Coordinates of C-alpha atoms in Angstrom, one line a residue:
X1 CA 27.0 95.3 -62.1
X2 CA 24.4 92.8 -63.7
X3 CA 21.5 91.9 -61.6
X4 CA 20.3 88.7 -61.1
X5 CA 17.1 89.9 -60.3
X6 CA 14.4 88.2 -61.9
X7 CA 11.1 90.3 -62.3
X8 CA 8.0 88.2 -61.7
X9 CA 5.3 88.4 -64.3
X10 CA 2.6 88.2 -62.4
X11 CA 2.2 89.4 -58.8
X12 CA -1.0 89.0 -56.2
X13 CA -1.1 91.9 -54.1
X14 CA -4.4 91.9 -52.1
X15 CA -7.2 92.0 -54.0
X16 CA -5.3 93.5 -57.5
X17 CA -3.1 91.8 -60.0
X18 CA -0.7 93.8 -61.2
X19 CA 1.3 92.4 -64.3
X20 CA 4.4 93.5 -66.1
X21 CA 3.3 94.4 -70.0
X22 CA 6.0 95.9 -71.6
X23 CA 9.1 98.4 -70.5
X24 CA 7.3 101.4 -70.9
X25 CA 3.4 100.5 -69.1
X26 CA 2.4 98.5 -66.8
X27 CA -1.6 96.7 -66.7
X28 CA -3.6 96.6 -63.4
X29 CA -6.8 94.0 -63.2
X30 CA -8.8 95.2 -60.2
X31 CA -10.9 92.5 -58.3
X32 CA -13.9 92.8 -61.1
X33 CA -11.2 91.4 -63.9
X34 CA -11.3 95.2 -65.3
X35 CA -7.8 96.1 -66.4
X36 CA -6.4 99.4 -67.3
X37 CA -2.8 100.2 -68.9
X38 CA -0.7 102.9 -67.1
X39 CA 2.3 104.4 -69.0
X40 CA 5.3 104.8 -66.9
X41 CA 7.2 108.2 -66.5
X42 CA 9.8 108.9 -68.8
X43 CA 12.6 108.9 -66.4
X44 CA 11.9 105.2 -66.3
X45 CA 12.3 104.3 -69.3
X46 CA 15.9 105.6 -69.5
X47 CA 18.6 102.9 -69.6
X48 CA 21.5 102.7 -67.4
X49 CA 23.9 102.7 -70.3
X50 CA 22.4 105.5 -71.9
X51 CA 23.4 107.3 -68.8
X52 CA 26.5 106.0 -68.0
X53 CA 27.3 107.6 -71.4
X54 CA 27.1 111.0 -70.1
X55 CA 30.2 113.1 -69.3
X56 CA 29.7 114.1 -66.0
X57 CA 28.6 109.7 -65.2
X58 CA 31.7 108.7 -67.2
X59 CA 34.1 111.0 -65.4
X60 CA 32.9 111.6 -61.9
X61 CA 30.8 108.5 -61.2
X62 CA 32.6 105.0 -60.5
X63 CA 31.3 101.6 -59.4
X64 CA 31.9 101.1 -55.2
X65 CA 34.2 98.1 -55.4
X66 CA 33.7 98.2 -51.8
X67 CA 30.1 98.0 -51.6
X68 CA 29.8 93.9 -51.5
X69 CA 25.7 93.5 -50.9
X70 CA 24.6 90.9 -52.6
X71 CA 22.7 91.7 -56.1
X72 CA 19.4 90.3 -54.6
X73 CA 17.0 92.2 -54.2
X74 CA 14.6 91.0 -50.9
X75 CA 10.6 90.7 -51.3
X76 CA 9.5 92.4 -48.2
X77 CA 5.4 91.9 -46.3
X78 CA 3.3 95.1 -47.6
X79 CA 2.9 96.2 -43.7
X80 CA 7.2 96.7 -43.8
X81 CA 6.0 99.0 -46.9
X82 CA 3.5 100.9 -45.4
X83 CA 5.9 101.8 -42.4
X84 CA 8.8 102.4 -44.4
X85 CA 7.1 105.3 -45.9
X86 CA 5.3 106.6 -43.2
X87 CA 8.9 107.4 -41.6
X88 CA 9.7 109.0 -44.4
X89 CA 9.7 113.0 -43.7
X90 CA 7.6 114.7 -45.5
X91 CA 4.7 117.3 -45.4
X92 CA 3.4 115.1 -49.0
X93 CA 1.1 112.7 -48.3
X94 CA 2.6 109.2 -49.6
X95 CA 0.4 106.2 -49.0
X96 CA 0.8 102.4 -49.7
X97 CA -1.3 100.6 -52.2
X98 CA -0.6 98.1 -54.7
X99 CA -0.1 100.3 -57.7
X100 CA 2.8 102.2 -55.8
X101 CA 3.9 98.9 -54.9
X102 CA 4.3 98.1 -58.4
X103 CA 6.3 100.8 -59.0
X104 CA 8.7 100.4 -55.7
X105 CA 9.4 96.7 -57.4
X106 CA 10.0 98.4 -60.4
X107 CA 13.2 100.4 -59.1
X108 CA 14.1 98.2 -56.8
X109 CA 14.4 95.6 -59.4
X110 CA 14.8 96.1 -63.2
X111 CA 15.9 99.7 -62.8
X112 CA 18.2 99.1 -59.5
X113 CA 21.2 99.9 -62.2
X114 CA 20.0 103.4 -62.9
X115 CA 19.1 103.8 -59.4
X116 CA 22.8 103.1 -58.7
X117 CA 23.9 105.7 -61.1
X118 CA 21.0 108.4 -59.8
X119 CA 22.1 107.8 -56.0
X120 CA 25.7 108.8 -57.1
X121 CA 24.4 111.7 -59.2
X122 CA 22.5 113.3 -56.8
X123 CA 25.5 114.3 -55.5
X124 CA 25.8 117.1 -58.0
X125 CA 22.3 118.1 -58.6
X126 CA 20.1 117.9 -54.9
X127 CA 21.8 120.3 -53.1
X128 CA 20.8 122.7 -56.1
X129 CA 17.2 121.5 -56.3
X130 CA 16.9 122.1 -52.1
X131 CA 18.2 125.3 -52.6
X132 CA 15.5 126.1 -55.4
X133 CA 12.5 124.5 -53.4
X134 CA 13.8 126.5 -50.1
X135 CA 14.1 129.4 -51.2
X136 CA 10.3 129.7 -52.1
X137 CA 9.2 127.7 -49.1
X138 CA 8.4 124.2 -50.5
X139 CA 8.4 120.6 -49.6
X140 CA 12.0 119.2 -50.0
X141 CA 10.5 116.0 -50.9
X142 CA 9.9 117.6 -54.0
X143 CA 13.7 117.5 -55.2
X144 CA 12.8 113.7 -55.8
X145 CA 10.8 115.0 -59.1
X146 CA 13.7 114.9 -61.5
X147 CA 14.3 111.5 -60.8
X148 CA 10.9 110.5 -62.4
X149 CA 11.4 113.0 -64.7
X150 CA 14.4 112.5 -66.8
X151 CA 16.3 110.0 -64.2
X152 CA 18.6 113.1 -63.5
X153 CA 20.3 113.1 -66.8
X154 CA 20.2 117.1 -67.6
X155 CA 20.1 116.5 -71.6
X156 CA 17.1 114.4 -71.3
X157 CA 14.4 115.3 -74.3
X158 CA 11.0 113.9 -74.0
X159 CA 9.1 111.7 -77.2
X160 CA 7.0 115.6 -77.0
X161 CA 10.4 117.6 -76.6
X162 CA 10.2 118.4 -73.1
X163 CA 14.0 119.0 -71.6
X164 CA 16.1 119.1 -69.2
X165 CA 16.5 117.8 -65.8
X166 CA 12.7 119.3 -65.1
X167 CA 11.7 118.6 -68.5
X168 CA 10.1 121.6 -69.3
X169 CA 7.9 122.4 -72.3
X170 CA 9.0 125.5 -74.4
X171 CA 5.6 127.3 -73.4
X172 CA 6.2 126.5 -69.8
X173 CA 9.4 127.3 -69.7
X174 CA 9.5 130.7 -71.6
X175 CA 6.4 131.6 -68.9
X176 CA 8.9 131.1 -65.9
X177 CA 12.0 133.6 -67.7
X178 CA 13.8 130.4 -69.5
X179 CA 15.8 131.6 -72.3
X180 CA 15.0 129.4 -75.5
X181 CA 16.2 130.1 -78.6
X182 CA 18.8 128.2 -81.6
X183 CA 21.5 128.7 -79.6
X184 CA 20.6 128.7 -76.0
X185 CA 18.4 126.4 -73.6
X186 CA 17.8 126.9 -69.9
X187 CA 16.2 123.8 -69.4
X188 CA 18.9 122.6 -69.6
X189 CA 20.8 124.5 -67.3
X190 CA 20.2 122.9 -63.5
X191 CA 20.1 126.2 -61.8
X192 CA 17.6 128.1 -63.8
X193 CA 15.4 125.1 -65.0
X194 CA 15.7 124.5 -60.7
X195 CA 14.5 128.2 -59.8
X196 CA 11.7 127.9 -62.5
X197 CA 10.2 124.3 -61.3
X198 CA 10.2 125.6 -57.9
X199 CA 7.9 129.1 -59.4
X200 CA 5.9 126.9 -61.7
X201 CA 5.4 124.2 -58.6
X202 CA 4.1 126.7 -55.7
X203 CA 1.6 128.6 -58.2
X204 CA 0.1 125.2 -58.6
X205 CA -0.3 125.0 -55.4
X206 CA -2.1 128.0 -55.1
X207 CA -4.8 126.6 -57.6
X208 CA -4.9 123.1 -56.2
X209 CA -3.8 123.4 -52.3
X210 CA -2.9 119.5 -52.5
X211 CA 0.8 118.6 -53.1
X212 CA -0.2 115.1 -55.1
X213 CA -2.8 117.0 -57.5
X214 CA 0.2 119.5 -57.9
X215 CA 2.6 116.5 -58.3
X216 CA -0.3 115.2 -60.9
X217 CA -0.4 118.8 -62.9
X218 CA 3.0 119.3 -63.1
X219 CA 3.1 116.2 -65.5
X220 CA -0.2 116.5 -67.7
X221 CA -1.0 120.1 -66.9
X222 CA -3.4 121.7 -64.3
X223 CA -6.4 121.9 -67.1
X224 CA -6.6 118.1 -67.4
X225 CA -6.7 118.0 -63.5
X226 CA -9.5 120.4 -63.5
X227 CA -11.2 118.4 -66.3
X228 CA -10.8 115.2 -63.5
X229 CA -12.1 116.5 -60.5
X230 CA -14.7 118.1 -62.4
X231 CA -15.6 115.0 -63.7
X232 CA -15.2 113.2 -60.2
X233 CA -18.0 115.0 -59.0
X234 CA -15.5 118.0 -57.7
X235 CA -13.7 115.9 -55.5
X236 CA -10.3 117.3 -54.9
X237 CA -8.2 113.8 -53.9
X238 CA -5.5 112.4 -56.4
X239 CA -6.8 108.8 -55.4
X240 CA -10.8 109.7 -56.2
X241 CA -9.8 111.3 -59.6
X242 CA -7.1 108.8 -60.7
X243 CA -9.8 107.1 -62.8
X244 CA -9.9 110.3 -65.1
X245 CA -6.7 111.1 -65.4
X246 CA -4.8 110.3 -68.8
X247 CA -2.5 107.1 -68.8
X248 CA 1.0 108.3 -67.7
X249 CA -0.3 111.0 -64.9
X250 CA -2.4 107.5 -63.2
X251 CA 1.2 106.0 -62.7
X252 CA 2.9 109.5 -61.7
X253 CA 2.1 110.0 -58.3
X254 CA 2.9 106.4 -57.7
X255 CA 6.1 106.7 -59.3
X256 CA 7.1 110.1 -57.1
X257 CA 6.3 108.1 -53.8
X258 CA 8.0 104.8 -55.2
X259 CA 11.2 107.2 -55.7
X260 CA 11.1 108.9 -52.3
X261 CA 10.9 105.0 -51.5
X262 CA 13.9 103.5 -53.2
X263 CA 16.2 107.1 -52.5
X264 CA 15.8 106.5 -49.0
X265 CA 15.4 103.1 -48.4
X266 CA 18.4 101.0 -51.0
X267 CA 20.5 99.8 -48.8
X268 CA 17.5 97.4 -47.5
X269 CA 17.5 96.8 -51.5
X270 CA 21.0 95.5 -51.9
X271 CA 21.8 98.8 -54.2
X272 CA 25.5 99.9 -54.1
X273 CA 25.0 103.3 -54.8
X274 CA 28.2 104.7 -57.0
X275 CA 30.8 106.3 -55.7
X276 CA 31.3 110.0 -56.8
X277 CA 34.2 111.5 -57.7
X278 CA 33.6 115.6 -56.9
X279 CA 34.4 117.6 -59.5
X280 CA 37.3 120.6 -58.9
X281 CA 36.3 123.6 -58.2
X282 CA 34.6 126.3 -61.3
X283 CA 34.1 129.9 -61.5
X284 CA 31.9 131.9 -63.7
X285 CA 33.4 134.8 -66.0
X286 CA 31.1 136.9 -68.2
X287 CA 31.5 137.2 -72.0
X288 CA 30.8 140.2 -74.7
X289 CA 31.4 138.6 -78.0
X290 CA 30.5 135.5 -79.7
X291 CA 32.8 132.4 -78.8
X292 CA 32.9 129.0 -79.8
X293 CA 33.8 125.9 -77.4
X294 CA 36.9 125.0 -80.0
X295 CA 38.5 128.4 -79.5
X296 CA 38.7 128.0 -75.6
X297 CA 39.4 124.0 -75.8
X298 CA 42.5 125.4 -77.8
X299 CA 44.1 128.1 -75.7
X300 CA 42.8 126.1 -72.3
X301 CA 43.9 122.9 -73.7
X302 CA 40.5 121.5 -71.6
X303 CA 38.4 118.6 -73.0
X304 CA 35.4 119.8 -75.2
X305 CA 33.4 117.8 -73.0
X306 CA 34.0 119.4 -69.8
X307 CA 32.9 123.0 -71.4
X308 CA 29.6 121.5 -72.4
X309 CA 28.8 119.7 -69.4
X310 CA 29.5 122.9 -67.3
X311 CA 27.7 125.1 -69.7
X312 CA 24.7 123.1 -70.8
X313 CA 22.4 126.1 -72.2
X314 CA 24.5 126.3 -75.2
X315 CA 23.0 123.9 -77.8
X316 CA 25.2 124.4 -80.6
X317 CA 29.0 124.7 -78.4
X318 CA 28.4 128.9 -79.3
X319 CA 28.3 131.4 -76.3
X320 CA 26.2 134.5 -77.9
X321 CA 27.9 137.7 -75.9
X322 CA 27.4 139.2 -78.9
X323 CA 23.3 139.5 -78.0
X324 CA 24.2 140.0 -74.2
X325 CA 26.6 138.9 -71.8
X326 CA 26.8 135.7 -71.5
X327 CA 28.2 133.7 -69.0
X328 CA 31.0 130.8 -69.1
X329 CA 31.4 128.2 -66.2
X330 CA 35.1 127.2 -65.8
X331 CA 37.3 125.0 -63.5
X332 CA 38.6 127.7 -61.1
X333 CA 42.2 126.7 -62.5
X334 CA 41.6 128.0 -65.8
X335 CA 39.5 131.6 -65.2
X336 CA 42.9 133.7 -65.2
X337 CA 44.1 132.3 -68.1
X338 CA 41.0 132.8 -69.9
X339 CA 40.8 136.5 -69.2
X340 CA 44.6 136.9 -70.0
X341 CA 44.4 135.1 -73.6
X342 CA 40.5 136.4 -74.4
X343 CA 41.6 138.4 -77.2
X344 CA 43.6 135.4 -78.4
X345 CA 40.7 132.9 -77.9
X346 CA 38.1 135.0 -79.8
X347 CA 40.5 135.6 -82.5
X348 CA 41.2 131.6 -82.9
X349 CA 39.7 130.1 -86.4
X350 CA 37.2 132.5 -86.1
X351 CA 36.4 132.4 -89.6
X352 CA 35.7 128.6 -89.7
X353 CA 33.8 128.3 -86.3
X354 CA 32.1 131.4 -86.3
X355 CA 31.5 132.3 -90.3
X356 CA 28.0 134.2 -90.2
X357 CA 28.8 137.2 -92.5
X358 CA 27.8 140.4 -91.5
X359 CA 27.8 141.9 -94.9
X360 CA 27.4 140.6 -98.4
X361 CA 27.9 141.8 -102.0
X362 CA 24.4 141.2 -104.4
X363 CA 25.7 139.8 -107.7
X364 CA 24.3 142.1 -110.4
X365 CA 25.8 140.9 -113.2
X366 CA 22.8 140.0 -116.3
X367 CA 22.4 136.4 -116.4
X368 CA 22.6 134.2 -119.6
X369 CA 21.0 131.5 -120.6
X370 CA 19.7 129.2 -123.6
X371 CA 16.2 128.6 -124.2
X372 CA 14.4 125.9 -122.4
X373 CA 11.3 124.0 -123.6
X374 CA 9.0 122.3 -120.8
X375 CA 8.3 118.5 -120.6
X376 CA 6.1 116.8 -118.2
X377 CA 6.0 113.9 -116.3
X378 CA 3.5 112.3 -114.2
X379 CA 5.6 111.8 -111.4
X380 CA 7.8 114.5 -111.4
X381 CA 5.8 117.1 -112.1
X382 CA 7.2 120.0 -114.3
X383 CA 10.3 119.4 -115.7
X384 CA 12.6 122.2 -117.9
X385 CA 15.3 120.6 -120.9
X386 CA 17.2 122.8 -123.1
X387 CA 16.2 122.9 -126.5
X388 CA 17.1 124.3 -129.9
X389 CA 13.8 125.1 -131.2
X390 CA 12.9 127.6 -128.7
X391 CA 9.8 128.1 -126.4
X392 CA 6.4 127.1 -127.5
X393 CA 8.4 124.7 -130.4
X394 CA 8.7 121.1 -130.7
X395 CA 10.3 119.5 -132.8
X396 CA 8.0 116.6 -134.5
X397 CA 8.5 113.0 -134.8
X398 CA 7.4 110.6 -137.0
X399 CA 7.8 107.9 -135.3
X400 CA 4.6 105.9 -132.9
X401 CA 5.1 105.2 -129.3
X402 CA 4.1 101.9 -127.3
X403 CA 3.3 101.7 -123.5
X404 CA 2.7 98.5 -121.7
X405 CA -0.5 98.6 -120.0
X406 CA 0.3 98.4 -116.1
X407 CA -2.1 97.0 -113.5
X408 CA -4.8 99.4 -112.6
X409 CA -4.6 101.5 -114.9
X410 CA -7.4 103.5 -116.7
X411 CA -7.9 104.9 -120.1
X412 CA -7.6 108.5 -118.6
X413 CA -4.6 108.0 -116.4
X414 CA -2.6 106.4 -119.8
X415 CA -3.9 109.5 -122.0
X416 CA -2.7 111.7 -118.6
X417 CA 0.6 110.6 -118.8
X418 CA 1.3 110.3 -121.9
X419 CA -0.3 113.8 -122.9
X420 CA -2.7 112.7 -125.1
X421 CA -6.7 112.2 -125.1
X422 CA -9.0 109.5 -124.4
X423 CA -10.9 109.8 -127.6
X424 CA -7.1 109.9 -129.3
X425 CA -6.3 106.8 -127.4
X426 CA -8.8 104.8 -128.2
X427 CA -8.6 105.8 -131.9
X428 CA -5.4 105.0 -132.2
X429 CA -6.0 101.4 -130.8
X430 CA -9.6 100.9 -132.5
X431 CA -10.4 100.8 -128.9
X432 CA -14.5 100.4 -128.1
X433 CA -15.6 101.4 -124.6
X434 CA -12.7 101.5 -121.7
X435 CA -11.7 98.1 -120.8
X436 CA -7.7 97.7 -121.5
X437 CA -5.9 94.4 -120.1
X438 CA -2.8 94.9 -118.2
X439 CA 0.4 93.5 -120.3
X440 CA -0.6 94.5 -123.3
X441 CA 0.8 97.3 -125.3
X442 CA -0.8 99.9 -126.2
X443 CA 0.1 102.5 -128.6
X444 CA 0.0 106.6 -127.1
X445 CA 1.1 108.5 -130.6

């Protein structure tokens, strides 16, 4: 659906201007005419039709014809704000001011499209985040991360190479038990990149005891939040360090309480969230040998697609059971057909899709070859040419060579190239001293 929202350049809100600078930052003037630049999260920078493009948007999520709210969305007093978000329930302490007010309009506005998409997403992926965060005893509030994170698209890779739904770094990620390696990447996997989040999230809070510093050292790292209540005179309060904070953490918190915002509150929005389309049923069997995707698209006759959006740890459409067992996610339907053709699957083109060679022959034989004789060139380098006269011989010519003198250069760089000397150089063109003119020739032998 196209919106006919029109986002307003310039908004007064109290005693701070916030303006609208480019898709990726936004700039706040405070009431002394200071104004600072604040990078927005990732996740909101992610276009709707880049998501629609996934598999699991293009098969399972549809547009609610039946939804008919008008594509308006309503400009609201800040106190109807300030409520809305104190009924929110939550043990995280999300507060109204004008820079999380930028960020609700940003949702609720240009991005109401993606927040279609995510409300019909969530679908598949929150009941696994709850799960994580409950089973070590955090905020549920928290499964509202992702969205800022990588706008719930599980393939999502960061301008830095964070990935996944969580977008973990590799350091990060390899400290919480994520496998990484060139064929296989937990982040991307919604389960374990879920159960490590939820790890990495609670020992944060052990270091900060605060759920927005954890919220703000989950994206730039606990040292730099250290470094800003250190340099806020040790005060441990998001809102007194915020001006120490680097660019994209000042607008992260914001944008974590404008998305608990928006996920509860879009109907009073005019967002038609879309409709989901659940997915059958899948079961998991375990693997002992290498197997690409193709072999079990073949005998399954099930789209390519489908195996890589239920198995998204595999990065190159390989499952390595030959290192370990390896798991493969199925629709239910297929499992006992898998395990009666296996042999048949792993067989399938195995040469093609699977051609490392375990063993290889050394060719011994004694090499010929003619004689070479080196040339150089200035911009190449070292050069080899075959020659007759063998190495160390030239054959000699008689004849002079002319260069045309290009502009810039020098004596030396001329005599360089041409393998020659200065002194040669300017004997050869009854030279005096070592201005040339560019356009004239110049003789080099």
């Amino acid at each position: 659906m196209k919106s006919i929202y029109i986002a307003i350049a310039t908004m007064m809100l109290g005693s701070v201007t916030i303006q609208a600078q480019n898709n990726n930052e936004i700039t706040v003037t405070n009431e002394e005419g200071k104004q600072e630049v604040i990078d927005l999260p990732e996740g909101m920078t992610s276009e709707f039709d880049s998501l629609m493009y996934l598999y699991n948007s293009k098969t399972y999520l549809k547009a609610d014809t039946s939804c008919n709210l008008p594509d308006i969305n309503p400009v609201y007093d800040k106190q109807v704000y300030k409520e809305r978000l104190s009924r929110i329930p939550s043990v995280i302490e999300m507060p109204y001011n004008e820079v999380v007010q930028k960020f609700i309009d940003k949702y609720s506005g240009q991005l109401r499209r993606s927040v279609s998409l995510m409300l019909g997403a969530q679908n598949f992926y929150m009941p696994i985040f709850e799960q994580a965060l409950e089973t070590y005893g955090l905020p549920l509030e928290l499964k509202y991360l992702p969205v800022i994170e990588s706008a719930l698209n599980p393939r999502a890779v960061s301008r830095v190479g964070a990935t996944g739904l969580w977008q973990f770094m590799v350091e990060t990620a390899k400290n919480y038990g994520l496998e990484i390696n060139s064929l296989v990447d937990d982040r991307r996997d919604p389960v374990k990149s879920s159960y490590a989040a939820a790890r990495y999230l609670g020992d944060l809070y052990k270091i900060f005891g605060d759920w927005n510093l954890v919220i703000a050292a989950y994206n730039c790292g606990p040292t730099n939040i250290s470094k800003a209540i250190h340099r806020a005179g040790g005060k441990k309060d998001y809102w007194q360090i915020y001006p120490y904070l680097p660019r994209e953490t000042r607008g992260y918190v914001p944008a974590f309480i404008a998305a608990n915002y928006i996920m509860n509150y879009y109907c009073d929005h005019n967002i038609c969230p879309m409709r989901t389309i659940l997915p059958e049923k899948t079961d998991t069997v375990m693997v002992d040998r290498d197997v690409h995707f193709e072999q079990i698209a073949h005998f399954l006759n099930v789209d390519i697609n489908q195996l890589k959006e239920l198995n998204p740890r595999y990065r190159r459409n390989i499952i390595n059971g030959k290192s370990e067992l390896a798991s493969l996610r199925l629709p239910s339907s297929l499992v006992n057909q898998f395990i009666d053709n296996e042999d048949n699957i792993y067989a399938y083109n195995a040469e093609d899709l699977l051609n490392k060679r375990t063993e290889v022959e050394v060719n011994n034989s004694i090499p010929t070859y003619a004689p070479t004789r080196y040339s150089y060139s200035s911009k190449k380098g070292r050069s080899r040419s075959k020659g007759r006269y063998g190495r160390g011989r030239h054959k000699k010519s008689h004849r002079g060579k002319s260069i045309t003198i290009k502009s810039g250069d020098t004596l030396s760089e001329i005599a360089a190239r041409n393998h020659t000397t200065v002194s040669k150089l300017r004997k050869l063109n009854k030279i005096k001293g070592s201005n040339i003119r560019a356009g004239k020739k110049i003789k080099v032998k």
